[in-house]
Coordinates of C-alpha atoms in Angstrom, one line a residue:
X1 CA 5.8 14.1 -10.0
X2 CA 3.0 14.8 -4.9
X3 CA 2.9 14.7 -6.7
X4 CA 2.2 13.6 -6.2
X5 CA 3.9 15.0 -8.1
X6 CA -0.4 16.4 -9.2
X7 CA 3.7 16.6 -8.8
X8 CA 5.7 13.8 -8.3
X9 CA 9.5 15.7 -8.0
X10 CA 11.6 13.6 -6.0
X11 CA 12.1 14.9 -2.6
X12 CA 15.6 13.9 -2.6
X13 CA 16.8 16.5 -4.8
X14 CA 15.1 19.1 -2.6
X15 CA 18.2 20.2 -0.5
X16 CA 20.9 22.1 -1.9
X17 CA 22.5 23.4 1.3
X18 CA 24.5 20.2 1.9
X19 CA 26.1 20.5 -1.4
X20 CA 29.6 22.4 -1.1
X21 CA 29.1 24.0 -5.3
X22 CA 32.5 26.0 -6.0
X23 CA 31.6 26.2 -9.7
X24 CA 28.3 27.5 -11.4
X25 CA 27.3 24.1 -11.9
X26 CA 28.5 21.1 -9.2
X27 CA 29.3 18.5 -12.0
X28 CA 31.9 20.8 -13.6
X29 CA 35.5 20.4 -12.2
X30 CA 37.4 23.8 -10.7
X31 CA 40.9 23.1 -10.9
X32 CA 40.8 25.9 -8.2
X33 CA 38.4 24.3 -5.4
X34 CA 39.3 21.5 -3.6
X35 CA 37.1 18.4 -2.6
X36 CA 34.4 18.8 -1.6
X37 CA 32.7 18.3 1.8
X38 CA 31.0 15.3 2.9
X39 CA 26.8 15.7 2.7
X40 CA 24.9 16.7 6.0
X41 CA 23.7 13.2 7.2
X42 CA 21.0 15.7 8.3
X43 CA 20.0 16.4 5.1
X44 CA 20.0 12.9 4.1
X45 CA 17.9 12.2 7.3
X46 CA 15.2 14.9 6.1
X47 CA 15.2 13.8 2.5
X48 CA 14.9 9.9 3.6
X49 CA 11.7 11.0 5.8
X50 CA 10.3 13.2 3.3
X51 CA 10.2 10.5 0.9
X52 CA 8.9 7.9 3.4
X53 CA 6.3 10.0 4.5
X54 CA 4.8 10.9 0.7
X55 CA 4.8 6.9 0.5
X56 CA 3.5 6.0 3.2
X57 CA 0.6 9.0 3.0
X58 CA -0.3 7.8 -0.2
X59 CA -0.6 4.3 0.6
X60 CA -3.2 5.0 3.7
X61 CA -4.9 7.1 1.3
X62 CA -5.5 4.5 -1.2
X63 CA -6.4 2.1 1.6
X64 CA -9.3 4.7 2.7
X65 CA -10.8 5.4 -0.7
X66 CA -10.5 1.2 -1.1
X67 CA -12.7 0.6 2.2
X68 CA -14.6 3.7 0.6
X69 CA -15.5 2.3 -2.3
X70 CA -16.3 -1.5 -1.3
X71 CA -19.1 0.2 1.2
X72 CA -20.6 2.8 -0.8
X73 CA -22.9 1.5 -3.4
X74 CA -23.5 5.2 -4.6
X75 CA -22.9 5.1 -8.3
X76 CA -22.4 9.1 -8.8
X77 CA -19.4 8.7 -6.2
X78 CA -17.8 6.0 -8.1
X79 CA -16.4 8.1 -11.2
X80 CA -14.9 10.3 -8.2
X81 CA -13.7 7.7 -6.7
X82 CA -11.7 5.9 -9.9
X83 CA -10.5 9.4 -10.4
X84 CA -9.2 9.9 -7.2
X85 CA -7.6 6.2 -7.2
X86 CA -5.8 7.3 -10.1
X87 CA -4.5 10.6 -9.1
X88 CA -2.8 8.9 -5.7
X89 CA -1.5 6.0 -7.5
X90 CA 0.1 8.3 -10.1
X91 CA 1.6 10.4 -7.0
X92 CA 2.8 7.7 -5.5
X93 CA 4.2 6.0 -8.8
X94 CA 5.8 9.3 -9.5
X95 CA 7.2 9.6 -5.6
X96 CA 8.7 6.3 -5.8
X97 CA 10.0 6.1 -9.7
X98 CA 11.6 9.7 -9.9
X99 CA 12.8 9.8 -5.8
X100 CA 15.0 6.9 -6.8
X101 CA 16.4 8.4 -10.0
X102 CA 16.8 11.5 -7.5
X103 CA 18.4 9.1 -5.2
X104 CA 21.0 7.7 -7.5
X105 CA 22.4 10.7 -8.6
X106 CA 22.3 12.1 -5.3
X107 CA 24.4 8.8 -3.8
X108 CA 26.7 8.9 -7.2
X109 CA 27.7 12.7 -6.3
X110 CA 28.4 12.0 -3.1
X111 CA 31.0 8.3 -4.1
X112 CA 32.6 11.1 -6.4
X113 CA 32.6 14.0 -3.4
X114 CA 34.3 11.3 -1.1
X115 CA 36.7 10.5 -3.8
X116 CA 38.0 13.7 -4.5
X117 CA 37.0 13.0 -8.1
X118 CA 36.1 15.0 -11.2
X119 CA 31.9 15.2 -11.1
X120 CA 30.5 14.5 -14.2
X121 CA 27.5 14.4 -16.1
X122 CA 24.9 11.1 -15.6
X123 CA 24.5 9.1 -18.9
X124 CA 22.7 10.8 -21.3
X125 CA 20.2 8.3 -21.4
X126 CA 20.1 8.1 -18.0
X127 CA 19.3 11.7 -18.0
X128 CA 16.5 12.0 -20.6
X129 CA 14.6 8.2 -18.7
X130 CA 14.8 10.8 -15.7
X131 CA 13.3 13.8 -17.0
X132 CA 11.2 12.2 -18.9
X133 CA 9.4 10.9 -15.7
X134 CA 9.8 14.1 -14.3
X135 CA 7.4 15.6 -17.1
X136 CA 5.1 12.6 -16.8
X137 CA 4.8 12.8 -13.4
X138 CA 4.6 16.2 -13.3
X139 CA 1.6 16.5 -15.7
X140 CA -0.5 13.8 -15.4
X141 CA -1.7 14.7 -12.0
X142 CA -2.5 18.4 -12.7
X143 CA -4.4 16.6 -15.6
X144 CA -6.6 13.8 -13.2
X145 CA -7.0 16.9 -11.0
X146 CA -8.6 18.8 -13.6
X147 CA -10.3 15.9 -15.0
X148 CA -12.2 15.4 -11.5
X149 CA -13.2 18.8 -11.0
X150 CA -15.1 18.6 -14.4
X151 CA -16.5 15.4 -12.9
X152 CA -17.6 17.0 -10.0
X153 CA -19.1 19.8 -11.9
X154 CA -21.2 17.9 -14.0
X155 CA -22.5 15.8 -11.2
X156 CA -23.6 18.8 -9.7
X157 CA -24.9 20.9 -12.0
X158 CA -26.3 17.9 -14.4
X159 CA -27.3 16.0 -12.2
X160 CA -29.7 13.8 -14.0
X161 CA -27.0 13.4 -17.1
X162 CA -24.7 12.8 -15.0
X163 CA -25.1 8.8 -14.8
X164 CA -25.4 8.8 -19.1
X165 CA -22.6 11.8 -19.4
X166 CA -20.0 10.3 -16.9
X167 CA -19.7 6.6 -16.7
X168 CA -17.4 4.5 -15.6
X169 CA -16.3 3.4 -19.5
X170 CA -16.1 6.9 -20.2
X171 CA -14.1 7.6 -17.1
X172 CA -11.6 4.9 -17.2
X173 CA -11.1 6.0 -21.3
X174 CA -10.0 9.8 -20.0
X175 CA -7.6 8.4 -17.7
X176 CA -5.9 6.8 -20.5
X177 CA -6.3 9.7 -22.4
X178 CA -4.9 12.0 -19.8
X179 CA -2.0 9.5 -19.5
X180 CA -1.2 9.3 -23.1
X181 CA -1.2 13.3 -23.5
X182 CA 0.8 13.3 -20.7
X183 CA 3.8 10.2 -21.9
X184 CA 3.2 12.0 -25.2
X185 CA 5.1 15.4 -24.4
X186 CA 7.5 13.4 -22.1
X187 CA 8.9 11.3 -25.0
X188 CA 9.3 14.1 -27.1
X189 CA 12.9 14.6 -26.1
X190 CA 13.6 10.6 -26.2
X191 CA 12.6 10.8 -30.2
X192 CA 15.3 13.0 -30.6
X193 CA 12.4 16.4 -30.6
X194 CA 14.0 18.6 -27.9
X195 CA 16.3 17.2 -25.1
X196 CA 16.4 17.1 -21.3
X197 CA 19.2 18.4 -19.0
X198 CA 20.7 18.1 -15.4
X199 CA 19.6 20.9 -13.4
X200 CA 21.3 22.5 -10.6
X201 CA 22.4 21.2 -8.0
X202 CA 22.9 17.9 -10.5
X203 CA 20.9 16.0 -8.7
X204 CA 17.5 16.1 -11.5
X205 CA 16.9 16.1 -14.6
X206 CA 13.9 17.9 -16.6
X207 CA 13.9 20.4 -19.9
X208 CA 16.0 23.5 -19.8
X209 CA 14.4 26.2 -19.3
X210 CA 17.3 28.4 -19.2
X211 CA 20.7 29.1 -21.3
X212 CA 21.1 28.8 -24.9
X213 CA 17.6 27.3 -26.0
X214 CA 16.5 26.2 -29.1
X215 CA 12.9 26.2 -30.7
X216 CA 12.5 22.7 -29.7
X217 CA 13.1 23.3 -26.1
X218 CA 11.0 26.1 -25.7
X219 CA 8.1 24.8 -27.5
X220 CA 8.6 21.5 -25.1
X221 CA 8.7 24.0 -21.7
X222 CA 6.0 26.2 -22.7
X223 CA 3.8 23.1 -23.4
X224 CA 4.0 21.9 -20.5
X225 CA 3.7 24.6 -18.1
X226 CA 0.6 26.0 -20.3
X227 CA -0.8 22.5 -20.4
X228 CA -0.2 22.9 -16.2
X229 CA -1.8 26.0 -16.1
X230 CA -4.8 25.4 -18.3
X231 CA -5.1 22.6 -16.0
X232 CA -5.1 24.3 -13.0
X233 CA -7.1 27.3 -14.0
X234 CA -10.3 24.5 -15.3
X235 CA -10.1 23.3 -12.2
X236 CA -10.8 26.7 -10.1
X237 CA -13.2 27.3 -12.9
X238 CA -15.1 24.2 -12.1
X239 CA -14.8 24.2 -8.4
X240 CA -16.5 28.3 -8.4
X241 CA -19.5 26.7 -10.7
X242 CA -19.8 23.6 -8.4
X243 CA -19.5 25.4 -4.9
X244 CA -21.9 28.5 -5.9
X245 CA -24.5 25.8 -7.3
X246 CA -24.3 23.7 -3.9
X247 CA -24.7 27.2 -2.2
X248 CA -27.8 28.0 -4.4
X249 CA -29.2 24.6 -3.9
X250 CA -28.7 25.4 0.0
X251 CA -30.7 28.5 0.4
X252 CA -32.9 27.2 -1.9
X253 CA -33.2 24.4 0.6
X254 CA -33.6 26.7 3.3
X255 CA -36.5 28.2 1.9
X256 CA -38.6 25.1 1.5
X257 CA -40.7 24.6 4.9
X258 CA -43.1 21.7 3.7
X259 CA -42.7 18.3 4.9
X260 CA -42.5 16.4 1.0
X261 CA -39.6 19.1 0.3
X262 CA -37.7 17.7 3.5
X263 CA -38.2 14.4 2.4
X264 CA -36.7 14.5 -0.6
X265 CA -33.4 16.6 0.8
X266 CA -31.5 13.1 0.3
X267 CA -31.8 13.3 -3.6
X268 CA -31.0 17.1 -3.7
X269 CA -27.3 17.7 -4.6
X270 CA -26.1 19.1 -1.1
X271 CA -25.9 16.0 0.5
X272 CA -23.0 14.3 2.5
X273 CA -21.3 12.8 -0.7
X274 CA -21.3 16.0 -2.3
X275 CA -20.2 17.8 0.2
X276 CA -17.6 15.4 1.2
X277 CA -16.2 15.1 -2.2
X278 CA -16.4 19.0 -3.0
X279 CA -14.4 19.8 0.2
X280 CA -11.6 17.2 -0.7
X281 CA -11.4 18.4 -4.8
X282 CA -11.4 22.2 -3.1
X283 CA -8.8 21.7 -1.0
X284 CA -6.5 19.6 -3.7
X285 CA -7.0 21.9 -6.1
X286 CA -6.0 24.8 -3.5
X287 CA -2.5 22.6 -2.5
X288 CA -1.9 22.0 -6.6
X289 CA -2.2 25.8 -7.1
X290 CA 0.2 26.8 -4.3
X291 CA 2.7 24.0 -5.0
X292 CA 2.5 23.9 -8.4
X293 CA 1.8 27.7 -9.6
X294 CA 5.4 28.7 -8.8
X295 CA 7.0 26.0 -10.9
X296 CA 4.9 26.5 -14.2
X297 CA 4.8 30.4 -14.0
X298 CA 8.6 30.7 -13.4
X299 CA 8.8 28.1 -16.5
X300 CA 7.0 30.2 -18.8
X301 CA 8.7 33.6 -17.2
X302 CA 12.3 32.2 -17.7
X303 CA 12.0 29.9 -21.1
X304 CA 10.5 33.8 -23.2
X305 CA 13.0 35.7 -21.2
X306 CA 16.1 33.5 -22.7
X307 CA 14.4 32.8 -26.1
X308 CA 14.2 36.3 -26.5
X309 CA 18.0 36.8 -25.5
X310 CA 16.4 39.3 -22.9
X311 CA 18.3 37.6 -19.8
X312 CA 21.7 36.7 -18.9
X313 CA 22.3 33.3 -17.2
X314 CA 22.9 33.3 -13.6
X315 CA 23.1 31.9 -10.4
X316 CA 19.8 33.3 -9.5
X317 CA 17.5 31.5 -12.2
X318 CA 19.2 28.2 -10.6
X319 CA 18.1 28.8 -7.0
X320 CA 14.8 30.0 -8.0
X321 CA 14.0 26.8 -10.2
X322 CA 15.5 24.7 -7.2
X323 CA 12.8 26.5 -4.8
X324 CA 9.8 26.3 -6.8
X325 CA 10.5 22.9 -7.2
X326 CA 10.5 22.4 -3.5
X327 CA 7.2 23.7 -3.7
X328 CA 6.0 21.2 -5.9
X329 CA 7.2 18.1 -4.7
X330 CA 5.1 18.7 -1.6
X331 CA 2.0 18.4 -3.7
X332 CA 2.9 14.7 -3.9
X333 CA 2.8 14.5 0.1
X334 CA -0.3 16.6 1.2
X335 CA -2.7 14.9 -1.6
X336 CA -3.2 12.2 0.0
X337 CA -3.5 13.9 3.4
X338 CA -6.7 15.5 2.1
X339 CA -8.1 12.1 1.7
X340 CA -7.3 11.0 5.1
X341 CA -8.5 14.4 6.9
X342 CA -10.9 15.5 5.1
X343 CA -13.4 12.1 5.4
X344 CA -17.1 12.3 5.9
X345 CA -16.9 11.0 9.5
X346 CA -14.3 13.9 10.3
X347 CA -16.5 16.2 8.6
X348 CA -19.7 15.6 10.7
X349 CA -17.3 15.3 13.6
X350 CA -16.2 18.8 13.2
X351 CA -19.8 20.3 12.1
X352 CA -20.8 18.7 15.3
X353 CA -18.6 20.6 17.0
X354 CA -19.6 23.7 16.1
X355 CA -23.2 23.3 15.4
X356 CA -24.4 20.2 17.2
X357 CA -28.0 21.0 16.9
X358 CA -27.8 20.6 13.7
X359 CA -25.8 17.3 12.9
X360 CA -28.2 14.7 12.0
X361 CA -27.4 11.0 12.2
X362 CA -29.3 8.3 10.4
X363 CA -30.0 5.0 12.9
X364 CA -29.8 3.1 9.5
X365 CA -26.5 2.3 9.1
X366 CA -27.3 0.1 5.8
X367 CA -25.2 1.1 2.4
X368 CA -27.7 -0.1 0.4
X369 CA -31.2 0.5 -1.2
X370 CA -33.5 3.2 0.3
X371 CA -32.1 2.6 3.6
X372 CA -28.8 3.9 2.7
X373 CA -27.1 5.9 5.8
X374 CA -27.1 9.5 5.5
X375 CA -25.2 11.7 7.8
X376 CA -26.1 15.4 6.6
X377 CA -24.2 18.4 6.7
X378 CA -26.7 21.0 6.8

């Protein structure tokens, strides 16, 4: 879904303002209400740039870990790197694929606004192809973020397993198996096991999570916001292991004052590439939990709630859903800015800002071999 979709939720569904809803739900006639008004060409203006931007974002990114990979011959960064290849091609899959399902519906409301015409309900199948990316897209980059933390985490704290443990066979077969978990629970509904529904303002459509539900659907929306959550909650785990090892490893460092000890810094784990890569999996895994925590927590919250007949439907459960899924569509847009800021060379530009003494440059500028350039950190 940034997510990218990590959340790849169409940004064009974002923006409910423009949408003149006399009725509880927009695709329901009122005999009462008359047509409604046109859309804010605004809003259309600020959905059309969000979703060019989230494109566009993920694209450079790709281009950057590309250059990336073709001049680093470092074989511990490559698992990283496949990881991270497929976690901005799944946002951007997701950005594309679900903003233009987001898109259509949008446009079709708007022909039947303009018309004066009875709204009605998108083709069922229609509907459940939509959701069903919605769920893929949703959960397969929580999943690849996960995934790369545990990467991360072994490469820092194994280090000398790491090159058995985590090759690039065994990465490229998680991927697939992270995908298949992922199209798994999405088809669910297609095979007839639960079902997918449009969701206010009619513009999406993704499991119901509120109403009448049935065992089916709960099981379907707890799944996935538990499998979200597990997700997200291995990946802070990992990170907290990773970053208080690197911190031991630093004052351990620190503490070393011969000259054989300074030699061999470059094969210690703090080193650029760690440090580069553990800044950019800490700071996606702190945009997925901000973006994303909403979404899966209301999930859970509102699919027991209505199970247990303990809530009454509403207005309110609508616009909440709708803003927590704001939320996580912008996952899809700032992953791949955390690729394009958060680079080694801006790293050492801003540690040379604020401790130039201590940025160290390398005159070897070679990728390869012994003579591979090294721009520390510490």
């Amino acid at each position: 879904m940034d997510i990218v979709f990590p959340s790849s939720f169409p940004t064009i569904c974002q923006h409910s303002s423009d949408l003149n809803i006399s009725s509880p739900h927009p695709w329901e006639s009122n005999p009462n209400s008359t047509a409604a008004s046109p859309h804010s060409t605004t809003s259309y203006g600020l959905s059309y740039f969000t979703m060019t931007l989230g494109a566009i974002s993920n694209l450079i990114a790709l281009a950057i870990l590309s250059k990336s990979y073709t001049r680093c011959q470092r074989r511990a960064k490559t698992p990283f790197l496949l990881l991270a290849v497929a976690l901005l091609l799944t946002d951007l899959a997701g950005h594309l694929v679900t903003g233009s399902f987001g898109l259509y519906m949008h446009l079709g409301m708007v022909r039947k606004q303009r018309a004066a015409a009875r709204a009605i309900e998108p083709p069922r199948a229609f509907c459940k192809l939509f959701g069903a990316c919605m769920v893929f897209f949703g959960l397969s980059p929580l999943l690849l973020g996960c995934a790369m933390a545990v990467e991360r985490c072994v490469g820092i704290t194994l280090s000398l397993q790491h090159s058995v443990v985590v090759t690039t066979a065994h990465v490229r077969f998680s991927v697939l198996l992270l995908f298949t978990v992922a199209c798994a629970l999405a088809a669910l509904p297609l095979l007839g096991l639960g079902n997918y529904k449009v969701q206010f303002p009619g513009t999406w459509c993704f499991l119901p999570v509120w109403g009448p539900l049935s065992m089916a659907d709960v099981s379907l929306a707890l799944a996935f916001s538990s499998l979200g959550l597990v997700a997200l909650a291995v990946s802070m785990l990992c990170n907290t292991v990773s970053g208080l090892t690197l911190l031991q490893a630093r004052f351990r460092n620190q503490s070393l004052k011969s000259t054989a000890s300074r030699r061999h810094r470059s094969s210690s784990p703090l080193n650029s590439l760690d440090m580069e890569m553990m800044v950019q999996l800490a700071v996606i895994n702190v945009v997925s939990c901000v973006c994303w925590s909403p979404f899966l927590i209301y999930i859970s919250i509102s699919v027991r709630q209505f199970s247990r007949g303990s809530a009454k439907l509403d207005e309110q459960y609508e616009q909440h859903l709708l803003m927590a899924l704001r939320m996580a569509s912008w996952n899809q847009i700032l992953d791949p800015w955390v690729y394009i800021l958060l680079r080694r060379a801006v790293l050492c530009r801003v540690c040379g800002l604020f401790r130039p003494n201590r940025a160290i440059v390398n005159t070897k500028s070679s990728f390869t071999g012994s003579e591979r350039h090294e721009i520390r950190l510490h």
